[in-house]
Amino acid sequence: MARTVNQRTIQLIQEFEGYEKALPNGDCIAYLDTLANKRSWSPGYRGLWTIGWGSTGPGITEGTRWTRAQATTALAKEVNKKAAEVAAYLTYPVNDNQFGAVVSLAYNVGTGGIHGILNLINQGRIEEAGN
């Protein structure tokens, strides 16, 4: 059975990400995230098109518009994907809140960006991983 995150994890991600560029009717429009890691940018790259609660990826471009329901669905889909990736890598038992914190970080930076933290958790070095 796949491990899922608790509702507090979803709320945490929503708090950190924010529901950006909301329109008066609750829809949202894509915005150019210029805070992404600039060291990896190629010449001429201006940022990463983002929408809703930090959703990025194919099909999100200037002018993309989503309803709040679409943003919520995209968030749930991506969180479930990150939860499956984190659960597949973890071998050390963590509680629901610890698991949610790791999934939240993976949502923000990608699973590849947290292998060091996952390795520390698997060694039982939870406090060190949290720091």
XYZ file of C-alpha atoms in Angstrom, residues 1-129:
129
model
C 0.000 0.000 0.000
C 1.354 3.421 -0.981
C 2.030 5.857 1.806
C 0.050 9.072 1.666
C 0.499 12.397 3.364
C -1.797 13.805 6.003
C -3.941 16.914 5.499
C -1.496 18.991 7.556
C 1.163 18.303 4.903
C -1.101 19.618 2.154
C -1.828 22.715 4.249
C 1.886 23.197 4.934
C 2.718 23.081 1.235
C -0.117 25.483 0.455
C 1.154 27.889 3.138
C 4.735 27.780 1.847
C 3.847 28.003 -1.823
C 0.932 30.422 -1.623
C -1.848 30.584 -4.182
C -0.153 33.062 -6.442
C -1.675 35.380 -9.012
C -5.220 34.693 -7.893
C -7.966 36.412 -9.830
C -11.126 37.846 -8.211
C -13.173 34.772 -9.228
C -10.669 32.366 -7.597
C -8.924 31.299 -10.802
C -5.184 31.848 -11.095
C -2.807 32.719 -13.912
C 0.747 31.608 -14.544
C 3.572 33.849 -13.396
C 7.274 33.834 -14.086
C 9.113 32.608 -10.985
C 12.403 34.465 -11.028
C 13.527 33.118 -7.653
C 14.452 29.681 -9.022
C 18.095 28.595 -8.942
C 19.731 31.130 -11.263
C 23.038 29.230 -11.376
C 21.471 26.619 -13.644
C 19.918 29.115 -16.048
C 21.015 29.124 -19.657
C 21.592 32.441 -21.436
C 18.303 34.190 -22.153
C 16.348 32.163 -19.573
C 14.153 34.469 -17.483
C 12.581 32.119 -14.938
C 10.156 29.254 -14.522
C 6.463 29.519 -15.421
C 4.506 28.582 -12.314
C 0.816 28.468 -11.412
C -1.436 27.756 -8.446
C 0.423 26.310 -5.474
C 3.826 26.177 -7.147
C 2.938 23.914 -10.071
C 5.458 23.877 -12.910
C 5.998 21.694 -15.897
C 4.837 21.032 -19.410
C 1.936 23.128 -20.590
C 2.417 25.931 -18.076
C 3.324 29.007 -20.068
C 2.534 32.684 -20.163
C -1.221 33.104 -20.216
C -2.040 29.704 -18.663
C -5.149 30.036 -16.519
C -6.506 27.475 -14.060
C -9.513 27.277 -11.830
C -8.885 26.749 -8.136
C -10.113 23.167 -8.617
C -7.502 22.582 -11.332
C -4.787 23.981 -9.047
C -5.954 21.763 -6.177
C -5.976 18.685 -8.430
C -2.482 19.464 -9.732
C -1.201 19.937 -6.180
C -2.645 16.600 -5.043
C -1.238 14.775 -8.069
C 2.263 16.172 -7.570
C 2.206 15.602 -3.801
C 1.158 11.980 -4.339
C 3.981 11.544 -6.859
C 6.540 13.004 -4.433
C 5.134 10.903 -1.575
C 5.592 7.730 -3.638
C 9.168 8.711 -4.535
C 10.063 9.501 -0.918
C 8.366 6.337 0.412
C 10.230 4.188 -2.118
C 13.565 5.578 -0.935
C 13.019 5.589 2.837
C 13.961 2.496 4.773
C 13.914 4.019 8.271
C 10.501 4.378 9.954
C 9.278 7.969 10.290
C 6.024 9.292 11.676
C 3.381 10.974 9.525
C 4.585 14.493 10.283
C 8.213 13.636 9.526
C 7.158 11.960 6.297
C 5.059 14.990 5.384
C 7.946 17.362 6.034
C 10.196 15.394 3.692
C 7.482 15.259 1.019
C 6.962 19.020 1.378
C 10.663 19.602 0.780
C 10.645 17.215 -2.185
C 7.671 19.110 -3.627
C 9.654 22.319 -3.454
C 13.116 21.239 -4.642
C 12.537 17.826 -6.217
C 13.383 14.402 -4.876
C 16.810 14.498 -6.500
C 17.641 17.550 -4.424
C 17.158 15.778 -1.091
C 19.082 12.520 -1.434
C 21.495 13.643 1.278
C 18.608 14.210 3.680
C 17.001 10.888 2.770
C 20.329 9.134 3.366
C 20.589 10.708 6.833
C 17.050 9.585 7.678
C 17.808 6.055 6.507
C 20.789 6.038 8.879
C 18.460 7.024 11.734
C 19.991 10.506 11.954
C 16.620 12.246 12.053
C 17.684 15.344 13.974
C 20.631 15.917 11.671
C 18.408 15.477 8.619
